[in-house]
Short mmCIF file of C-alpha atoms and ligand atoms in Angstrom, two decimals:
data_model
loop_
_atom_site.label_atom_id
_atom_site.label_comp_id
_atom_site.label_asym_id
_atom_site.label_seq_id
_atom_site.Cartn_x
_atom_site.Cartn_y
_atom_site.Cartn_z
CA UNK A 1 -3.30 6.54 -23.67
CA UNK A 2 -0.82 8.25 -21.48
CA UNK A 3 -1.59 11.94 -21.48
CA UNK A 4 0.38 13.13 -18.49
CA UNK A 5 3.64 15.02 -18.37
CA UNK A 6 6.03 16.07 -15.64
CA UNK A 7 5.47 19.28 -13.68
CA UNK A 8 7.40 22.29 -15.00
CA UNK A 9 10.71 22.92 -13.33
CA UNK A 10 11.38 19.23 -12.70
CA UNK A 11 13.51 16.60 -14.34
CA UNK A 12 11.19 14.72 -16.72
CA UNK A 13 10.56 11.73 -14.47
CA UNK A 14 7.14 11.40 -12.89
CA UNK A 15 4.62 9.01 -11.38
CA UNK A 16 1.16 9.30 -12.83
CA UNK A 17 -1.62 8.58 -10.31
CA UNK A 18 -4.92 7.68 -11.94
CA UNK A 19 -7.55 8.74 -9.40
CA UNK A 20 -10.35 7.37 -11.62
CA UNK A 21 -8.78 3.92 -11.32
CA UNK A 22 -8.56 4.39 -7.54
CA UNK A 23 -12.25 5.30 -7.35
CA UNK A 24 -13.18 2.39 -9.58
CA UNK A 25 -11.18 -0.07 -7.43
CA UNK A 26 -12.93 1.26 -4.33
CA UNK A 27 -16.31 0.45 -5.90
CA UNK A 28 -15.11 -3.02 -6.95
CA UNK A 29 -14.41 -3.66 -3.25
CA UNK A 30 -17.75 -2.17 -2.19
CA UNK A 31 -19.53 -4.51 -4.60
CA UNK A 32 -17.93 -7.52 -2.89
CA UNK A 33 -19.03 -6.70 0.65
CA UNK A 34 -22.43 -6.47 2.25
CA UNK A 35 -24.14 -3.17 2.69
CA UNK A 36 -23.43 -1.86 6.16
CA UNK A 37 -19.90 -3.27 6.27
CA UNK A 38 -17.63 -0.26 6.82
CA UNK A 39 -14.51 0.27 4.75
CA UNK A 40 -11.26 1.42 6.33
CA UNK A 41 -9.30 2.56 3.31
CA UNK A 42 -5.67 1.86 4.16
CA UNK A 43 -3.49 4.81 3.11
CA UNK A 44 -0.41 4.11 5.23
CA UNK A 45 3.07 4.61 3.81
CA UNK A 46 1.85 7.54 1.72
CA UNK A 47 -0.88 5.32 0.27
CA UNK A 48 1.67 2.67 -0.77
CA UNK A 49 3.56 5.44 -2.58
CA UNK A 50 0.49 6.92 -4.31
CA UNK A 51 0.15 10.00 -2.04
CA UNK A 52 -1.97 9.60 1.07
CA UNK A 53 -3.52 13.05 0.93
CA UNK A 54 -4.68 12.92 -2.70
CA UNK A 55 -5.89 9.32 -2.41
CA UNK A 56 -7.69 9.92 0.90
CA UNK A 57 -9.46 12.99 -0.50
CA UNK A 58 -10.74 11.04 -3.48
CA UNK A 59 -11.67 7.98 -1.43
CA UNK A 60 -13.53 10.18 1.06
CA UNK A 61 -15.49 11.58 -1.86
CA UNK A 62 -16.29 8.03 -3.01
CA UNK A 63 -17.59 7.06 0.44
CA UNK A 64 -14.70 5.57 2.43
CA UNK A 65 -15.90 5.38 6.04
CA UNK A 66 -12.55 5.33 7.83
CA UNK A 67 -8.88 5.69 6.95
CA UNK A 68 -6.10 3.41 8.14
CA UNK A 69 -2.55 4.66 8.66
CA UNK A 70 0.37 2.99 10.37
CA UNK A 71 1.58 5.87 12.54
CA UNK A 72 -0.05 8.77 14.36
CA UNK A 73 2.19 11.16 12.41
CA UNK A 74 0.55 9.92 9.22
CA UNK A 75 -2.88 10.52 10.74
CA UNK A 76 -1.86 14.04 11.75
CA UNK A 77 -0.86 14.68 8.13
CA UNK A 78 -4.33 13.62 6.96
CA UNK A 79 -6.01 15.84 9.54
CA UNK A 80 -3.86 18.77 8.39
CA UNK A 81 -5.10 18.26 4.86
CA UNK A 82 -8.71 18.35 5.95
CA UNK A 83 -9.66 14.68 6.26
CA UNK A 84 -12.47 14.45 8.83
CA UNK A 85 -13.27 10.70 8.76
CA UNK A 86 -12.19 8.54 11.71
CA UNK A 87 -8.56 7.42 11.39
CA UNK A 88 -7.25 4.14 12.79
CA UNK A 89 -3.52 3.90 13.59
CA UNK A 90 -2.73 0.31 12.63
CA UNK A 91 0.71 0.20 14.23
CA UNK A 92 -0.41 1.81 17.48
CA UNK A 93 1.26 4.80 19.06
CA UNK A 94 4.23 5.61 21.26
CA UNK A 95 4.12 7.12 24.70
CA UNK A 96 4.99 10.66 23.56
CA UNK A 97 2.12 10.55 21.06
CA UNK A 98 -0.83 9.92 23.39
CA UNK A 99 -1.83 13.58 23.68
CA UNK A 100 -1.55 14.13 19.92
CA UNK A 101 -3.79 11.10 19.26
CA UNK A 102 -6.44 12.64 21.46
CA UNK A 103 -6.09 16.13 20.09
CA UNK A 104 -6.29 14.95 16.47
CA UNK A 105 -9.05 12.42 17.17
CA UNK A 106 -6.96 9.45 16.03
CA UNK A 107 -8.09 5.98 17.09
CA UNK A 108 -5.04 3.90 17.95
CA UNK A 109 -4.92 0.16 18.22
CA UNK A 110 -3.80 -1.01 21.63
CA UNK A 111 -1.86 -4.11 22.61
CA UNK A 112 0.11 -3.21 25.77
CA UNK A 113 -1.17 -2.05 29.14
CA UNK A 114 1.56 0.48 29.89
CA UNK A 115 0.71 2.37 26.70
CA UNK A 116 -2.99 2.35 27.53
CA UNK A 117 -2.08 3.99 30.82
CA UNK A 118 -0.50 6.92 28.93
CA UNK A 119 -3.54 7.24 26.66
CA UNK A 120 -5.97 7.03 29.57
CA UNK A 121 -4.10 9.79 31.39
CA UNK A 122 -4.04 12.01 28.30
CA UNK A 123 -7.78 11.45 27.77
CA UNK A 124 -8.52 12.31 31.38
CA UNK A 125 -6.44 15.50 31.11
CA UNK A 126 -8.46 16.44 28.02
CA UNK A 127 -11.72 15.60 29.79
CA UNK A 128 -12.85 13.03 27.22
CA UNK A 129 -13.32 9.31 26.74
CA UNK A 130 -11.23 8.09 23.85
CA UNK A 131 -11.84 5.18 21.47
CA UNK A 132 -9.38 2.39 20.82
CA UNK A 133 -9.40 -0.83 18.84
CA UNK A 134 -7.80 -3.79 20.60
CA UNK A 135 -5.41 -5.71 18.40
CA UNK A 136 -5.55 -9.47 18.87
CA UNK A 137 -2.80 -11.79 17.66
CA UNK A 138 -4.66 -14.88 16.47
CA UNK A 139 -1.72 -16.51 14.75
CA UNK A 140 0.46 -13.97 12.99
CA UNK A 141 2.89 -13.79 15.90
CA UNK A 142 3.43 -10.10 15.36
CA UNK A 143 1.67 -7.17 17.06
CA UNK A 144 -1.30 -7.80 19.35
CA UNK A 145 -2.49 -9.47 22.52
CA UNK A 146 -2.21 -13.24 22.12
CA UNK A 147 -5.63 -14.82 21.69
CA UNK A 148 -4.94 -17.15 24.63
CA UNK A 149 -4.00 -14.26 26.94
CA UNK A 150 -7.01 -12.09 26.22
CA UNK A 151 -8.93 -12.78 29.43
CA UNK A 152 -6.28 -11.18 31.67
CA UNK A 153 -5.99 -8.26 29.27
CA UNK A 154 -9.74 -7.64 29.19
CA UNK A 155 -9.82 -7.74 32.99
CA UNK A 156 -7.01 -5.25 33.27
CA UNK A 157 -8.63 -2.93 30.72
CA UNK A 158 -11.64 -2.35 32.93
CA UNK A 159 -9.80 0.01 35.24
CA UNK A 160 -9.12 2.60 32.53
CA UNK A 161 -12.12 4.87 32.82
CA UNK A 162 -11.27 7.17 29.94
CA UNK A 163 -10.82 4.42 27.35
CA UNK A 164 -13.65 2.90 25.34
CA UNK A 165 -13.13 -0.29 23.36
CA UNK A 166 -14.73 0.70 20.06
CA UNK A 167 -13.37 -2.25 18.07
CA UNK A 168 -11.56 -5.56 18.10
CA UNK A 169 -9.29 -6.52 15.26
CA UNK A 170 -6.92 -9.18 14.09
CA UNK A 171 -4.73 -9.59 11.03
CA UNK A 172 -4.45 -12.59 8.71
CA UNK A 173 -1.00 -14.04 8.14
CA UNK A 174 -1.75 -15.83 4.87
CA UNK A 175 -5.34 -15.37 3.73
CA UNK A 176 -4.13 -15.48 0.11
CA UNK A 177 -2.47 -18.86 0.44
CA UNK A 178 -4.63 -22.00 0.15
CA UNK A 179 -1.80 -24.10 1.62
CA UNK A 180 -2.18 -22.10 4.85
CA UNK A 181 -5.97 -22.48 4.94
CA UNK A 182 -5.89 -24.26 8.33
CA UNK A 183 -4.14 -21.29 9.91
CA UNK A 184 -6.61 -18.82 8.41
CA UNK A 185 -9.54 -20.89 9.67
CA UNK A 186 -7.95 -21.09 13.11
CA UNK A 187 -7.48 -17.33 13.08
CA UNK A 188 -11.15 -16.77 12.22
CA UNK A 189 -12.31 -19.11 14.96
CA UNK A 190 -9.96 -17.67 17.59
CA UNK A 191 -11.11 -14.15 16.75
CA UNK A 192 -14.75 -15.09 17.11
CA UNK A 193 -14.14 -16.51 20.55
CA UNK A 194 -12.20 -13.39 21.54
CA UNK A 195 -15.27 -11.34 20.57
CA UNK A 196 -17.45 -13.49 22.83
CA UNK A 197 -14.96 -13.15 25.66
CA UNK A 198 -14.89 -9.35 25.45
CA UNK A 199 -18.67 -9.20 25.54
CA UNK A 200 -18.72 -11.51 28.53
CA UNK A 201 -16.39 -9.03 30.24
CA UNK A 202 -18.91 -6.26 29.72
CA UNK A 203 -17.37 -4.59 26.65
CA UNK A 204 -19.51 -3.69 23.65
CA UNK A 205 -17.17 -3.08 20.71
CA UNK A 206 -18.99 -1.63 17.71
CA UNK A 207 -16.59 -3.08 15.17
CA UNK A 208 -15.00 -6.47 14.63
CA UNK A 209 -12.60 -6.63 11.72
CA UNK A 210 -9.96 -8.90 10.30
CA UNK A 211 -9.91 -8.70 6.49
CA UNK A 212 -7.09 -7.15 4.50
CA UNK A 213 -7.24 -7.30 0.68
CA UNK A 214 -6.63 -11.04 0.61
CA UNK A 215 -9.23 -11.67 3.32
CA UNK A 216 -11.89 -9.70 1.43
CA UNK A 217 -11.40 -11.82 -1.69
CA UNK A 218 -10.78 -15.21 -0.08
CA UNK A 219 -13.00 -15.32 3.03
CA UNK A 220 -16.11 -13.23 2.39
CA UNK A 221 -17.90 -15.17 5.13
CA UNK A 222 -15.52 -13.83 7.78
CA UNK A 223 -15.53 -10.10 7.16
CA UNK A 224 -17.11 -8.93 10.42
CA UNK A 225 -18.64 -5.48 10.03
CA UNK A 226 -15.52 -3.67 8.80
CA UNK A 227 -12.82 -4.40 6.22
CA UNK A 228 -9.33 -2.96 5.71
CA UNK A 229 -8.33 -3.03 2.05
CA UNK A 230 -4.95 -1.60 1.06
CA UNK A 231 -3.25 -3.06 -2.00
CA UNK A 232 -6.41 -3.74 -4.01
CA UNK A 233 -7.36 -0.05 -3.80
CA UNK A 234 -4.20 0.69 -5.76
CA UNK A 235 -4.88 -2.09 -8.26
CA UNK A 236 -2.16 -4.36 -6.86
CA UNK A 237 -3.47 -7.91 -6.69
CA UNK A 238 -1.60 -10.52 -8.75
CA UNK A 239 0.89 -11.28 -5.97
CA UNK A 240 -1.31 -10.67 -2.91
CA UNK A 241 -4.66 -12.34 -3.69
CA UNK A 242 -5.26 -16.10 -3.85
CA UNK A 243 -3.72 -17.64 -7.00
CA UNK A 244 -7.21 -18.64 -8.17
CA UNK A 245 -8.30 -14.97 -8.45
CA UNK A 246 -9.58 -14.22 -11.94
CA UNK A 247 -9.75 -10.98 -13.82
CA UNK A 248 -11.49 -8.84 -11.27
CA UNK A 249 -11.73 -5.37 -12.83
CA UNK A 250 -9.08 -3.92 -10.55
CA UNK A 251 -7.00 -1.31 -12.36
CA UNK A 252 -3.46 -0.22 -11.53
CA UNK A 253 -3.34 3.32 -10.19
CA UNK A 254 0.35 4.19 -10.54
CA UNK A 255 2.50 4.39 -13.65
CA UNK A 256 6.05 5.75 -13.86
CA UNK A 257 7.49 7.58 -16.83
CA UNK A 258 10.62 9.40 -17.91
CA UNK A 259 12.17 10.75 -21.10
CA UNK A 260 15.27 9.86 -23.08
CA UNK A 261 18.03 12.37 -22.23
CA UNK A 262 20.84 10.92 -24.36
CA UNK A 263 21.05 8.64 -27.39
CA UNK A 264 24.25 7.17 -28.79
CA UNK A 265 25.64 4.33 -30.88
CA UNK A 266 28.12 1.98 -29.29
CA UNK A 267 30.19 -0.55 -31.26
CA UNK A 268 29.89 -4.31 -30.85
CA UNK A 269 31.98 -5.62 -27.95
CA UNK A 270 31.80 -2.48 -25.83
CA UNK A 271 30.54 -2.78 -22.26
CA UNK A 272 27.78 -0.63 -20.78
CA UNK A 273 27.50 0.78 -17.25
CA UNK A 274 29.11 0.09 -13.88
CA UNK A 275 30.90 -3.22 -13.47
CA UNK A 276 30.90 -4.18 -17.18
CA UNK A 277 27.85 -6.42 -16.66
CA UNK A 278 26.56 -5.96 -20.23
CA UNK A 279 28.47 -6.28 -23.48
CA UNK A 280 26.97 -5.13 -26.78
CA UNK A 281 26.62 -8.20 -29.02
CA UNK A 282 26.13 -5.91 -32.03
CA UNK A 283 26.45 -2.25 -32.86
CA UNK A 284 23.76 -0.85 -30.52
CA UNK A 285 21.76 2.31 -30.02
CA UNK A 286 21.61 3.02 -26.30
CA UNK A 287 19.47 5.56 -24.49
CA UNK A 288 20.02 7.11 -21.06
CA UNK A 289 16.98 8.00 -18.92
CA UNK A 290 17.00 10.10 -15.74
CA UNK A 291 15.70 7.59 -13.21
CA UNK A 292 17.65 5.29 -10.92
CA UNK A 293 17.44 3.21 -7.79
CA UNK A 294 17.10 6.28 -5.58
CA UNK A 295 13.82 6.84 -7.41
CA UNK A 296 12.76 3.28 -6.65
CA UNK A 297 13.72 1.75 -9.97
CA UNK A 298 15.28 -1.19 -8.20
CA UNK A 299 18.91 -2.05 -8.87
CA UNK A 300 17.86 -5.71 -8.85
CA UNK A 301 16.17 -5.03 -12.20
CA UNK A 302 19.57 -4.39 -13.86
CA UNK A 303 19.89 -6.33 -17.13
CA UNK A 304 16.55 -8.03 -16.36
CA UNK A 305 13.62 -5.66 -16.89
CA UNK A 306 12.33 -3.76 -19.86
CA UNK A 307 10.50 -0.49 -20.50
CA UNK A 308 8.03 0.76 -23.11
CA UNK A 309 9.20 3.23 -25.78
CA UNK A 310 7.15 4.08 -28.89
CA UNK A 311 4.91 1.07 -28.45
CA UNK A 312 7.81 -1.41 -28.10
CA UNK A 313 9.54 -3.09 -25.21
CA UNK A 314 13.18 -2.06 -24.84
CA UNK A 315 15.51 -3.89 -22.44
CA UNK A 316 17.40 -2.30 -19.56
CA UNK A 317 21.10 -2.91 -20.17
CA UNK A 318 23.90 -2.73 -17.62
CA UNK A 319 23.50 -1.82 -13.98
CA UNK A 320 20.83 0.61 -12.94
CA UNK A 321 22.64 3.41 -11.13
CA UNK A 322 21.41 5.84 -8.49
CA UNK A 323 20.07 8.45 -10.89
CA UNK A 324 20.34 6.98 -14.38
CA UNK A 325 19.29 3.90 -16.33
CA UNK A 326 20.49 2.69 -19.74
CA UNK A 327 18.26 1.09 -22.39
CA UNK A 328 18.96 -0.76 -25.63
CA UNK A 329 16.69 0.97 -28.16
CA UNK A 330 18.33 -0.40 -31.32
CA UNK A 331 15.09 -1.97 -32.48
CA UNK A 332 12.78 0.92 -31.56
CA UNK A 333 11.88 2.47 -34.88
CA UNK A 334 12.09 6.26 -35.06
CA UNK A 335 13.37 6.64 -31.50
CA UNK A 336 14.30 10.22 -30.63
CA UNK A 337 15.70 12.30 -27.83
CA UNK A 338 12.87 13.28 -25.46
CA UNK A 339 10.74 10.21 -26.18
CA UNK A 340 8.57 9.08 -23.29
CA UNK A 341 9.76 5.91 -21.54
CA UNK A 342 7.26 3.99 -19.42
CA UNK A 343 9.02 1.99 -16.70
CA UNK A 344 5.93 0.89 -14.75
CA UNK A 345 2.33 0.67 -15.89
CA UNK A 346 0.51 0.87 -19.18
CA UNK A 347 1.38 2.79 -22.32
CA UNK A 348 -0.76 2.09 -25.37
CA UNK A 349 -1.29 -1.66 -25.74
CA UNK A 350 1.68 -2.65 -23.61
CA UNK A 351 1.89 -2.92 -19.86
CA UNK A 352 4.52 -3.51 -17.20
CA UNK A 353 2.64 -4.34 -13.98
CA UNK A 354 4.21 -3.65 -10.58
CA UNK A 355 3.78 -7.37 -9.90
CA UNK A 356 6.08 -8.18 -12.83
CA UNK A 357 8.85 -5.83 -11.66
CA UNK A 358 8.43 -7.27 -8.16
CA UNK A 359 8.79 -10.83 -9.40
CA UNK A 360 11.95 -9.99 -11.35
CA UNK A 361 13.47 -8.20 -8.36
CA UNK A 362 12.40 -10.93 -5.92
CA UNK A 363 9.97 -8.81 -3.94
CA UNK A 364 6.30 -7.80 -3.63
CA UNK A 365 4.39 -5.28 -5.75
CA UNK A 366 3.83 -3.22 -2.58
CA UNK A 367 7.57 -2.68 -2.21
CA UNK A 368 7.76 -1.45 -5.80
CA UNK A 369 5.13 1.30 -5.43
CA UNK A 370 6.11 2.20 -1.83
CA UNK A 371 9.66 2.56 -3.07
CA UNK A 372 9.01 5.14 -5.78
CA UNK A 373 11.16 7.90 -4.33
CA UNK A 374 10.23 11.24 -2.89
CA UNK A 375 12.02 13.11 -5.64
CA UNK A 376 9.65 11.64 -8.24
CA UNK A 377 6.74 14.10 -8.47
CA UNK A 378 3.24 12.60 -8.49
CA UNK A 379 0.94 13.86 -11.21
CA UNK A 380 -2.78 13.22 -10.72
CA UNK A 381 -5.49 12.70 -13.22
CA UNK A 382 -9.22 12.62 -12.67
CA UNK A 383 -12.23 13.36 -14.78
C1 LIG B 401 -1.51 -2.76 5.82
C2 LIG B 401 -2.60 -3.37 6.57
C3 LIG B 401 -3.80 -3.71 5.91
C4 LIG B 401 -3.97 -3.64 4.41
O1 LIG B 401 -3.35 -4.76 3.85
P1 LIG B 401 -3.49 -5.09 2.28
O2 LIG B 401 -2.84 -6.40 2.11
O3 LIG B 401 -2.72 -4.02 1.58
O4 LIG B 401 -4.92 -5.06 1.96
C5 LIG B 401 -4.84 -4.20 6.69
N1 LIG B 401 -4.70 -4.35 8.03
C6 LIG B 401 -3.56 -4.03 8.68
C7 LIG B 401 -3.46 -4.24 10.14
C8 LIG B 401 -2.47 -3.54 7.98
O5 LIG B 401 -1.34 -3.24 8.63
#
């Protein structure tokens, strides 16, 4: 049952973050990998909207070995909140951030020699040798040194005396998609040969890693000695794991709730909301709730999604606006002002998964949870 409420002094719209579910998902992942394989818990983008600080604290307590962020500024935020584990910056760093990376003990990925120069200089100035993970592009075509240009890169790396190659990594483009299996297999093979090449050049990286959530579930044979789960930690899986994935005990971590702020009857034939996109086909009881697309309740859900009120689904009618959404609650027995409305997640026996909202809006579950706005307070529960 939902037992959370919004923090005092706020509009009654809140995201409930179930830290027990987060911990449980972490252990589901641990149970799928060999002992000794390190877990980089990916908490970039404010932990996909779930709050990086709160999630990292709990995951650290559960035994996460490393944390993964996109940007150094995100890593600095974790350091400020007392996270002491190693932090990998998955999107690298920019020239003005080299000194901060060193000072905050962030491990950036590297992919370009001119940036390594800046990091090497900053490390020398600080009198230390700094760790990096080299990002290899084995077939994604995005960030990283191309797998067929690695030899030159490894050669050039040797002259940076204050840089140590602690890890090599690559990223799968489509590990969840059986129709792209050839690409994934090519990526695995190319990455293995890159590892051999680096060793032949005299490097001794401690870590080799490639698996995101989809990789962990689809290619357990190719995990290296480190994995980088993101979405599955937050219980997002139906649209990012292979279609063959069965019930796997992952539990959604985020749910979003609000309360009815206005209830009124409208006569048959009247239109509701901006642009007259909905017309009442009968005398209807409509409810207004204080959440809109600025809060991440996507405008693309207008007239297409539903919510949970008093153990029933109630449809969204008319356009979702920036701050407000309208529901048809005609068939919700006993509905009252102030009733809790669940827009995402479970309430009682009913559930609206992020994957379902994503499908309706034509996007990915990640974009749904990342998009839950800053003005929606997060409320945490743990035992
Ligand atoms: C975001 C990210 C991950 C995590 O991906 P999921 O699909 O959420 O598991 C792993 N590796 C890299 C490089 C990433 O950027």
